[in-house]
mmCIF file with all atom_site columns, C-alpha atoms in Angstrom:
data_model
loop_
_atom_site.group_PDB
_atom_site.id
_atom_site.type_symbol
_atom_site.label_atom_id
_atom_site.label_alt_id
_atom_site.label_comp_id
_atom_site.label_asym_id
_atom_site.label_entity_id
_atom_site.label_seq_id
_atom_site.pdbx_PDB_ins_code
_atom_site.Cartn_x
_atom_site.Cartn_y
_atom_site.Cartn_z
_atom_site.occupancy
_atom_site.B_iso_or_equiv
_atom_site.pdbx_formal_charge
_atom_site.auth_seq_id
_atom_site.auth_comp_id
_atom_site.auth_asym_id
_atom_site.auth_atom_id
_atom_site.pdbx_PDB_model_num
ATOM 1   C CA . UNK A 1 1   ? 104.627 154.660 176.259 1.00 45.00 ? 1   UNK A CA 1
ATOM 2   C CA . UNK A 1 2   ? 106.282 157.733 174.694 1.00 41.00 ? 2   UNK A CA 1
ATOM 3   C CA . UNK A 1 3   ? 108.476 158.126 177.744 1.00 44.00 ? 3   UNK A CA 1
ATOM 4   C CA . UNK A 1 4   ? 109.557 154.513 177.533 1.00 36.00 ? 4   UNK A CA 1
ATOM 5   C CA . UNK A 1 5   ? 110.438 154.845 173.807 1.00 36.00 ? 5   UNK A CA 1
ATOM 6   C CA . UNK A 1 6   ? 112.370 158.077 174.397 1.00 34.00 ? 6   UNK A CA 1
ATOM 7   C CA . UNK A 1 7   ? 114.242 156.523 177.313 1.00 36.00 ? 7   UNK A CA 1
ATOM 8   C CA . UNK A 1 8   ? 115.037 153.388 175.262 1.00 37.00 ? 8   UNK A CA 1
ATOM 9   C CA . UNK A 1 9   ? 116.205 155.494 172.316 1.00 35.00 ? 9   UNK A CA 1
ATOM 10  C CA . UNK A 1 10  ? 118.396 157.641 174.584 1.00 36.00 ? 10  UNK A CA 1
ATOM 11  C CA . UNK A 1 11  ? 119.911 154.517 176.155 1.00 36.00 ? 11  UNK A CA 1
ATOM 12  C CA . UNK A 1 12  ? 120.609 153.015 172.726 1.00 36.00 ? 12  UNK A CA 1
ATOM 13  C CA . UNK A 1 13  ? 122.270 156.187 171.450 1.00 35.00 ? 13  UNK A CA 1
ATOM 14  C CA . UNK A 1 14  ? 124.367 156.454 174.605 1.00 36.00 ? 14  UNK A CA 1
ATOM 15  C CA . UNK A 1 15  ? 125.507 152.861 174.231 1.00 34.00 ? 15  UNK A CA 1
ATOM 16  C CA . UNK A 1 16  ? 126.476 153.414 170.583 1.00 34.00 ? 16  UNK A CA 1
ATOM 17  C CA . UNK A 1 17  ? 128.452 156.553 171.419 1.00 34.00 ? 17  UNK A CA 1
ATOM 18  C CA . UNK A 1 18  ? 130.214 154.980 174.399 1.00 32.00 ? 18  UNK A CA 1
ATOM 19  C CA . UNK A 1 19  ? 131.042 151.752 172.580 1.00 33.00 ? 19  UNK A CA 1
ATOM 20  C CA . UNK A 1 20  ? 132.410 153.495 169.493 1.00 35.00 ? 20  UNK A CA 1
ATOM 21  C CA . UNK A 1 21  ? 134.790 155.620 171.597 1.00 40.00 ? 21  UNK A CA 1
ATOM 22  C CA . UNK A 1 22  ? 136.491 152.633 173.206 1.00 40.00 ? 22  UNK A CA 1
ATOM 23  C CA . UNK A 1 23  ? 136.558 150.386 170.157 1.00 43.00 ? 23  UNK A CA 1
ATOM 24  C CA . UNK A 1 24  ? 139.954 149.084 169.042 1.00 51.00 ? 24  UNK A CA 1
ATOM 25  C CA . UNK A 1 25  ? 141.287 150.459 165.777 1.00 71.00 ? 25  UNK A CA 1
ATOM 26  C CA . UNK A 1 26  ? 141.714 148.137 162.829 1.00 88.00 ? 26  UNK A CA 1
ATOM 27  C CA . UNK A 1 27  ? 145.131 147.533 161.280 1.00 89.00 ? 27  UNK A CA 1
ATOM 28  C CA . UNK A 1 28  ? 144.064 149.015 157.947 1.00 89.00 ? 28  UNK A CA 1
ATOM 29  C CA . UNK A 1 29  ? 142.913 152.242 159.610 1.00 89.00 ? 29  UNK A CA 1
ATOM 30  C CA . UNK A 1 30  ? 146.157 152.541 161.571 1.00 92.00 ? 30  UNK A CA 1
ATOM 31  C CA . UNK A 1 31  ? 148.557 151.770 158.738 1.00 91.00 ? 31  UNK A CA 1
ATOM 32  C CA . UNK A 1 32  ? 146.858 154.259 156.396 1.00 90.00 ? 32  UNK A CA 1
ATOM 33  C CA . UNK A 1 33  ? 148.912 157.057 157.963 1.00 89.00 ? 33  UNK A CA 1
ATOM 34  C CA . UNK A 1 34  ? 151.976 155.493 156.314 1.00 92.00 ? 34  UNK A CA 1
ATOM 35  C CA . UNK A 1 35  ? 150.353 155.902 152.875 1.00 91.00 ? 35  UNK A CA 1
ATOM 36  C CA . UNK A 1 36  ? 149.375 159.568 153.258 1.00 92.00 ? 36  UNK A CA 1
ATOM 37  C CA . UNK A 1 37  ? 151.888 162.400 152.728 1.00 95.00 ? 37  UNK A CA 1
ATOM 38  C CA . UNK A 1 38  ? 154.022 162.858 155.858 1.00 95.00 ? 38  UNK A CA 1
ATOM 39  C CA . UNK A 1 39  ? 157.310 164.024 157.299 1.00 96.00 ? 39  UNK A CA 1
ATOM 40  C CA . UNK A 1 40  ? 159.157 162.466 160.215 1.00 97.00 ? 40  UNK A CA 1
ATOM 41  C CA . UNK A 1 41  ? 162.542 161.861 161.761 1.00 97.00 ? 41  UNK A CA 1
ATOM 42  C CA . UNK A 1 42  ? 163.647 158.347 162.508 1.00 97.00 ? 42  UNK A CA 1
ATOM 43  C CA . UNK A 1 43  ? 166.441 156.599 164.347 1.00 97.00 ? 43  UNK A CA 1
ATOM 44  C CA . UNK A 1 44  ? 167.188 153.368 162.523 1.00 96.00 ? 44  UNK A CA 1
ATOM 45  C CA . UNK A 1 45  ? 169.067 150.523 164.148 1.00 95.00 ? 45  UNK A CA 1
ATOM 46  C CA . UNK A 1 46  ? 170.113 148.162 161.372 1.00 90.00 ? 46  UNK A CA 1
ATOM 47  C CA . UNK A 1 47  ? 172.326 145.405 162.749 1.00 88.00 ? 47  UNK A CA 1
ATOM 48  C CA . UNK A 1 48  ? 175.236 147.087 164.528 1.00 91.00 ? 48  UNK A CA 1
ATOM 49  C CA . UNK A 1 49  ? 174.687 150.378 162.691 1.00 92.00 ? 49  UNK A CA 1
ATOM 50  C CA . UNK A 1 50  ? 172.592 153.303 163.903 1.00 95.00 ? 50  UNK A CA 1
ATOM 51  C CA . UNK A 1 51  ? 171.394 156.056 161.562 1.00 96.00 ? 51  UNK A CA 1
ATOM 52  C CA . UNK A 1 52  ? 169.284 159.172 162.011 1.00 97.00 ? 52  UNK A CA 1
ATOM 53  C CA . UNK A 1 53  ? 167.257 160.112 158.969 1.00 97.00 ? 53  UNK A CA 1
ATOM 54  C CA . UNK A 1 54  ? 164.581 162.493 157.819 1.00 97.00 ? 54  UNK A CA 1
ATOM 55  C CA . UNK A 1 55  ? 161.741 160.684 156.015 1.00 97.00 ? 55  UNK A CA 1
ATOM 56  C CA . UNK A 1 56  ? 159.347 162.389 153.594 1.00 96.00 ? 56  UNK A CA 1
ATOM 57  C CA . UNK A 1 57  ? 156.502 160.772 151.658 1.00 95.00 ? 57  UNK A CA 1
ATOM 58  C CA . UNK A 1 58  ? 154.576 162.850 149.132 1.00 94.00 ? 58  UNK A CA 1
ATOM 59  C CA . UNK A 1 59  ? 151.100 162.445 147.651 1.00 93.00 ? 59  UNK A CA 1
ATOM 60  C CA . UNK A 1 60  ? 152.489 160.480 144.689 1.00 92.00 ? 60  UNK A CA 1
ATOM 61  C CA . UNK A 1 61  ? 153.885 157.859 147.073 1.00 92.00 ? 61  UNK A CA 1
ATOM 62  C CA . UNK A 1 62  ? 157.498 158.924 146.499 1.00 93.00 ? 62  UNK A CA 1
ATOM 63  C CA . UNK A 1 63  ? 159.550 158.436 149.651 1.00 95.00 ? 63  UNK A CA 1
ATOM 64  C CA . UNK A 1 64  ? 162.895 160.038 150.482 1.00 95.00 ? 64  UNK A CA 1
ATOM 65  C CA . UNK A 1 65  ? 165.281 159.120 153.292 1.00 96.00 ? 65  UNK A CA 1
ATOM 66  C CA . UNK A 1 66  ? 167.869 161.857 153.998 1.00 97.00 ? 66  UNK A CA 1
ATOM 67  C CA . UNK A 1 67  ? 170.703 160.999 156.368 1.00 97.00 ? 67  UNK A CA 1
ATOM 68  C CA . UNK A 1 68  ? 171.279 163.272 159.361 1.00 97.00 ? 68  UNK A CA 1
ATOM 69  C CA . UNK A 1 69  ? 173.798 160.994 161.116 1.00 97.00 ? 69  UNK A CA 1
ATOM 70  C CA . UNK A 1 70  ? 176.407 159.596 160.911 1.00 96.00 ? 70  UNK A CA 1
ATOM 71  C CA . UNK A 1 71  ? 178.188 162.760 159.779 1.00 96.00 ? 71  UNK A CA 1
ATOM 72  C CA . UNK A 1 72  ? 179.866 160.957 156.867 1.00 95.00 ? 72  UNK A CA 1
ATOM 73  C CA . UNK A 1 73  ? 176.417 160.362 155.283 1.00 95.00 ? 73  UNK A CA 1
ATOM 74  C CA . UNK A 1 74  ? 174.733 163.647 156.310 1.00 97.00 ? 74  UNK A CA 1
ATOM 75  C CA . UNK A 1 75  ? 172.894 165.226 153.395 1.00 97.00 ? 75  UNK A CA 1
ATOM 76  C CA . UNK A 1 76  ? 172.837 162.098 151.236 1.00 96.00 ? 76  UNK A CA 1
ATOM 77  C CA . UNK A 1 77  ? 169.332 160.951 150.290 1.00 96.00 ? 77  UNK A CA 1
ATOM 78  C CA . UNK A 1 78  ? 167.784 157.815 148.912 1.00 93.00 ? 78  UNK A CA 1
ATOM 79  C CA . UNK A 1 79  ? 164.717 158.600 146.828 1.00 93.00 ? 79  UNK A CA 1
ATOM 80  C CA . UNK A 1 80  ? 162.149 156.013 145.737 1.00 91.00 ? 80  UNK A CA 1
ATOM 81  C CA . UNK A 1 81  ? 159.661 157.159 143.112 1.00 90.00 ? 81  UNK A CA 1
ATOM 82  C CA . UNK A 1 82  ? 157.737 155.933 140.090 1.00 83.00 ? 82  UNK A CA 1
ATOM 83  C CA . UNK A 1 83  ? 160.980 155.904 138.066 1.00 81.00 ? 83  UNK A CA 1
ATOM 84  C CA . UNK A 1 84  ? 162.833 153.632 140.497 1.00 85.00 ? 84  UNK A CA 1
ATOM 85  C CA . UNK A 1 85  ? 165.458 154.481 143.083 1.00 88.00 ? 85  UNK A CA 1
ATOM 86  C CA . UNK A 1 86  ? 168.246 157.060 143.209 1.00 89.00 ? 86  UNK A CA 1
ATOM 87  C CA . UNK A 1 87  ? 170.985 158.251 145.520 1.00 91.00 ? 87  UNK A CA 1
ATOM 88  C CA . UNK A 1 88  ? 170.810 162.049 145.739 1.00 94.00 ? 88  UNK A CA 1
ATOM 89  C CA . UNK A 1 89  ? 173.371 164.543 147.015 1.00 95.00 ? 89  UNK A CA 1
ATOM 90  C CA . UNK A 1 90  ? 172.689 168.234 146.432 1.00 93.00 ? 90  UNK A CA 1
ATOM 91  C CA . UNK A 1 91  ? 172.134 168.553 142.645 1.00 92.00 ? 91  UNK A CA 1
ATOM 92  C CA . UNK A 1 92  ? 173.519 165.104 141.815 1.00 94.00 ? 92  UNK A CA 1
ATOM 93  C CA . UNK A 1 93  ? 171.110 162.183 141.389 1.00 90.00 ? 93  UNK A CA 1
ATOM 94  C CA . UNK A 1 94  ? 172.428 158.728 140.568 1.00 88.00 ? 94  UNK A CA 1
ATOM 95  C CA . UNK A 1 95  ? 169.921 155.973 139.739 1.00 86.00 ? 95  UNK A CA 1
ATOM 96  C CA . UNK A 1 96  ? 170.659 152.582 141.220 1.00 79.00 ? 96  UNK A CA 1
ATOM 97  C CA . UNK A 1 97  ? 169.183 149.119 141.195 1.00 69.00 ? 97  UNK A CA 1
ATOM 98  C CA . UNK A 1 98  ? 167.642 148.108 144.505 1.00 56.00 ? 98  UNK A CA 1
ATOM 99  C CA . UNK A 1 99  ? 170.072 145.960 146.464 1.00 51.00 ? 99  UNK A CA 1
ATOM 100 C CA . UNK A 1 100 ? 173.112 147.304 144.562 1.00 55.00 ? 100 UNK A CA 1
ATOM 101 C CA . UNK A 1 101 ? 175.223 147.421 147.706 1.00 56.00 ? 101 UNK A CA 1
ATOM 102 C CA . UNK A 1 102 ? 174.890 146.848 151.434 1.00 56.00 ? 102 UNK A CA 1
ATOM 103 C CA . UNK A 1 103 ? 173.739 150.376 152.302 1.00 58.00 ? 103 UNK A CA 1
ATOM 104 C CA . UNK A 1 104 ? 171.262 150.785 149.443 1.00 67.00 ? 104 UNK A CA 1
ATOM 105 C CA . UNK A 1 105 ? 169.890 147.317 150.224 1.00 71.00 ? 105 UNK A CA 1
ATOM 106 C CA . UNK A 1 106 ? 169.402 148.420 153.837 1.00 77.00 ? 106 UNK A CA 1
ATOM 107 C CA . UNK A 1 107 ? 167.510 151.572 152.839 1.00 85.00 ? 107 UNK A CA 1
ATOM 108 C CA . UNK A 1 108 ? 165.360 149.504 150.456 1.00 82.00 ? 108 UNK A CA 1
ATOM 109 C CA . UNK A 1 109 ? 164.387 147.287 153.402 1.00 84.00 ? 109 UNK A CA 1
ATOM 110 C CA . UNK A 1 110 ? 163.591 150.396 155.493 1.00 87.00 ? 110 UNK A CA 1
ATOM 111 C CA . UNK A 1 111 ? 161.277 151.584 152.698 1.00 87.00 ? 111 UNK A CA 1
ATOM 112 C CA . UNK A 1 112 ? 159.448 148.249 152.736 1.00 86.00 ? 112 UNK A CA 1
ATOM 113 C CA . UNK A 1 113 ? 159.043 148.437 156.516 1.00 87.00 ? 113 UNK A CA 1
ATOM 114 C CA . UNK A 1 114 ? 157.675 151.987 156.275 1.00 86.00 ? 114 UNK A CA 1
ATOM 115 C CA . UNK A 1 115 ? 155.163 150.766 153.660 1.00 85.00 ? 115 UNK A CA 1
ATOM 116 C CA . UNK A 1 116 ? 153.515 148.310 156.069 1.00 82.00 ? 116 UNK A CA 1
ATOM 117 C CA . UNK A 1 117 ? 153.518 145.554 153.453 1.00 78.00 ? 117 UNK A CA 1
ATOM 118 C CA . UNK A 1 118 ? 151.527 142.419 154.207 1.00 79.00 ? 118 UNK A CA 1
ATOM 119 C CA . UNK A 1 119 ? 148.371 141.518 156.116 1.00 88.00 ? 119 UNK A CA 1
ATOM 120 C CA . UNK A 1 120 ? 148.382 143.099 159.571 1.00 91.00 ? 120 UNK A CA 1
ATOM 121 C CA . UNK A 1 121 ? 146.286 142.519 162.650 1.00 93.00 ? 121 UNK A CA 1
ATOM 122 C CA . UNK A 1 122 ? 145.897 145.156 165.366 1.00 93.00 ? 122 UNK A CA 1
ATOM 123 C CA . UNK A 1 123 ? 145.639 144.990 169.128 1.00 94.00 ? 123 UNK A CA 1
ATOM 124 C CA . UNK A 1 124 ? 145.606 147.563 171.893 1.00 93.00 ? 124 UNK A CA 1
ATOM 125 C CA . UNK A 1 125 ? 148.519 147.384 174.304 1.00 88.00 ? 125 UNK A CA 1
ATOM 126 C CA . UNK A 1 126 ? 149.092 149.755 177.233 1.00 89.00 ? 126 UNK A CA 1
ATOM 127 C CA . UNK A 1 127 ? 146.970 152.482 175.625 1.00 88.00 ? 127 UNK A CA 1
ATOM 128 C CA . UNK A 1 128 ? 148.791 152.247 172.297 1.00 93.00 ? 128 UNK A CA 1
ATOM 129 C CA . UNK A 1 129 ? 148.164 150.063 169.259 1.00 95.00 ? 129 UNK A CA 1
ATOM 130 C CA . UNK A 1 130 ? 150.383 147.348 167.823 1.00 95.00 ? 130 UNK A CA 1
ATOM 131 C CA . UNK A 1 131 ? 149.946 146.027 164.292 1.00 94.00 ? 131 UNK A CA 1
ATOM 132 C CA . UNK A 1 132 ? 151.699 142.801 163.380 1.00 94.00 ? 132 UNK A CA 1
ATOM 133 C CA . UNK A 1 133 ? 151.967 140.614 160.309 1.00 92.00 ? 133 UNK A CA 1
ATOM 134 C CA . UNK A 1 134 ? 153.928 137.869 162.070 1.00 91.00 ? 134 UNK A CA 1
ATOM 135 C CA . UNK A 1 135 ? 157.276 139.297 160.909 1.00 92.00 ? 135 UNK A CA 1
ATOM 136 C CA . UNK A 1 136 ? 157.016 143.069 161.396 1.00 93.00 ? 136 UNK A CA 1
ATOM 137 C CA . UNK A 1 137 ? 155.427 145.086 164.181 1.00 95.00 ? 137 UNK A CA 1
ATOM 138 C CA . UNK A 1 138 ? 154.268 148.686 163.933 1.00 95.00 ? 138 UNK A CA 1
ATOM 139 C CA . UNK A 1 139 ? 153.430 150.635 167.097 1.00 96.00 ? 139 UNK A CA 1
ATOM 140 C CA . UNK A 1 140 ? 151.021 153.584 167.037 1.00 95.00 ? 140 UNK A CA 1
ATOM 141 C CA . UNK A 1 141 ? 150.408 156.240 169.679 1.00 95.00 ? 141 UNK A CA 1
ATOM 142 C CA . UNK A 1 142 ? 147.006 155.593 171.286 1.00 92.00 ? 142 UNK A CA 1
ATOM 143 C CA . UNK A 1 143 ? 146.037 159.287 171.206 1.00 92.00 ? 143 UNK A CA 1
ATOM 144 C CA . UNK A 1 144 ? 147.386 160.662 167.912 1.00 93.00 ? 144 UNK A CA 1
ATOM 145 C CA . UNK A 1 145 ? 147.496 157.325 166.030 1.00 93.00 ? 145 UNK A CA 1
ATOM 146 C CA . UNK A 1 146 ? 150.905 158.379 164.687 1.00 95.00 ? 146 UNK A CA 1
ATOM 147 C CA . UNK A 1 147 ? 153.405 155.561 164.099 1.00 96.00 ? 147 UNK A CA 1
ATOM 148 C CA . UNK A 1 148 ? 156.131 155.534 166.765 1.00 96.00 ? 148 UNK A CA 1
ATOM 149 C CA . UNK A 1 149 ? 158.094 152.316 166.174 1.00 96.00 ? 149 UNK A CA 1
ATOM 150 C CA . UNK A 1 150 ? 158.512 149.796 163.380 1.00 95.00 ? 150 UNK A CA 1
ATOM 151 C CA . UNK A 1 151 ? 160.568 146.669 163.914 1.00 94.00 ? 151 UNK A CA 1
ATOM 152 C CA . UNK A 1 152 ? 161.396 143.173 162.861 1.00 93.00 ? 152 UNK A CA 1
ATOM 153 C CA . UNK A 1 153 ? 164.080 140.785 164.092 1.00 92.00 ? 153 UNK A CA 1
ATOM 154 C CA . UNK A 1 154 ? 166.892 142.795 162.382 1.00 92.00 ? 154 UNK A CA 1
ATOM 155 C CA . UNK A 1 155 ? 165.801 146.428 162.095 1.00 93.00 ? 155 UNK A CA 1
ATOM 156 C CA . UNK A 1 156 ? 164.194 148.902 164.493 1.00 96.00 ? 156 UNK A CA 1
ATOM 157 C CA . UNK A 1 157 ? 162.889 152.264 163.275 1.00 96.00 ? 157 UNK A CA 1
ATOM 158 C CA . UNK A 1 158 ? 162.006 154.695 166.088 1.00 97.00 ? 158 UNK A CA 1
ATOM 159 C CA . UNK A 1 159 ? 159.867 157.481 164.650 1.00 97.00 ? 159 UNK A CA 1
ATOM 160 C CA . UNK A 1 160 ? 159.623 160.965 166.130 1.00 96.00 ? 160 UNK A CA 1
ATOM 161 C CA . UNK A 1 161 ? 158.043 164.173 164.921 1.00 95.00 ? 161 UNK A CA 1
ATOM 162 C CA . UNK A 1 162 ? 155.638 162.322 162.628 1.00 96.00 ? 162 UNK A CA 1
ATOM 163 C CA . UNK A 1 163 ? 153.277 164.751 160.995 1.00 95.00 ? 163 UNK A CA 1
ATOM 164 C CA . UNK A 1 164 ? 150.986 164.350 158.050 1.00 92.00 ? 164 UNK A CA 1
ATOM 165 C CA . UNK A 1 165 ? 151.203 167.105 155.465 1.00 91.00 ? 165 UNK A CA 1
ATOM 166 C CA . UNK A 1 166 ? 148.852 168.357 152.824 1.00 80.00 ? 166 UNK A CA 1
ATOM 167 C CA . UNK A 1 167 ? 151.708 168.017 150.295 1.00 61.00 ? 167 UNK A CA 1
ATOM 168 C CA . UNK A 1 168 ? 150.845 171.253 148.506 1.00 58.00 ? 168 UNK A CA 1
ATOM 169 C CA . UNK A 1 169 ? 154.195 172.948 149.062 1.00 47.00 ? 169 UNK A CA 1
ATOM 170 C CA . UNK A 1 170 ? 155.306 171.879 145.585 1.00 45.00 ? 170 UNK A CA 1
ATOM 171 C CA . UNK A 1 171 ? 152.281 173.760 144.238 1.00 45.00 ? 171 UNK A CA 1
ATOM 172 C CA . UNK A 1 172 ? 153.324 176.871 146.128 1.00 45.00 ? 172 UNK A CA 1
ATOM 173 C CA . UNK A 1 173 ? 150.696 176.736 148.874 1.00 43.00 ? 173 UNK A CA 1
ATOM 174 C CA . UNK A 1 174 ? 149.769 174.867 151.981 1.00 44.00 ? 174 UNK A CA 1
ATOM 175 C CA . UNK A 1 175 ? 150.922 174.181 155.465 1.00 48.00 ? 175 UNK A CA 1
ATOM 176 C CA . UNK A 1 176 ? 150.708 171.138 157.690 1.00 46.00 ? 176 UNK A CA 1
ATOM 177 C CA . UNK A 1 177 ? 147.184 169.931 158.321 1.00 46.00 ? 177 UNK A CA 1
ATOM 178 C CA . UNK A 1 178 ? 147.702 167.579 161.253 1.00 49.00 ? 178 UNK A CA 1
ATOM 179 C CA . UNK A 1 179 ? 150.306 166.979 163.917 1.00 48.00 ? 179 UNK A CA 1
ATOM 180 C CA . UNK A 1 180 ? 151.694 163.877 165.517 1.00 49.00 ? 180 UNK A CA 1
ATOM 181 C CA . UNK A 1 181 ? 154.090 162.977 168.253 1.00 45.00 ? 181 UNK A CA 1
#
């Protein structure tokens, strides 16, 4: 009888372990990486325009997009924080109302896409995960769970070098705690 109980218990534990490893990730679990502090580079296709940007989100939820390309915009940042939005270049910071012009409106839309707003559902596709809310899709690497692509019918954001940070550099200490793709 003891042997039977031990064998049954071992089989049950094995089944739990094996089933939990292959289980699909939920949308909320996947999209949480977009709410934690991170750094990434992104190629953004917005209509006929293509931009390369550096994206940083800190622990307070502030997000900054800094243009890398095109060269005419290199070094200009759009910062979204608790005080609103600002265009930043070196030591100059100019507050603006969201949607003030075509470019700032575009960056505001990018911010909303990076925030994974709305109710999402998740499915596994070719080893990766896809979260969708019917309008936007967010693709996650199946191994690292890092976001790799965000898109809707007008904008595509290809994400590379995504890495979560511990966001302690402003306190004078801390290095990256996890890596991504």
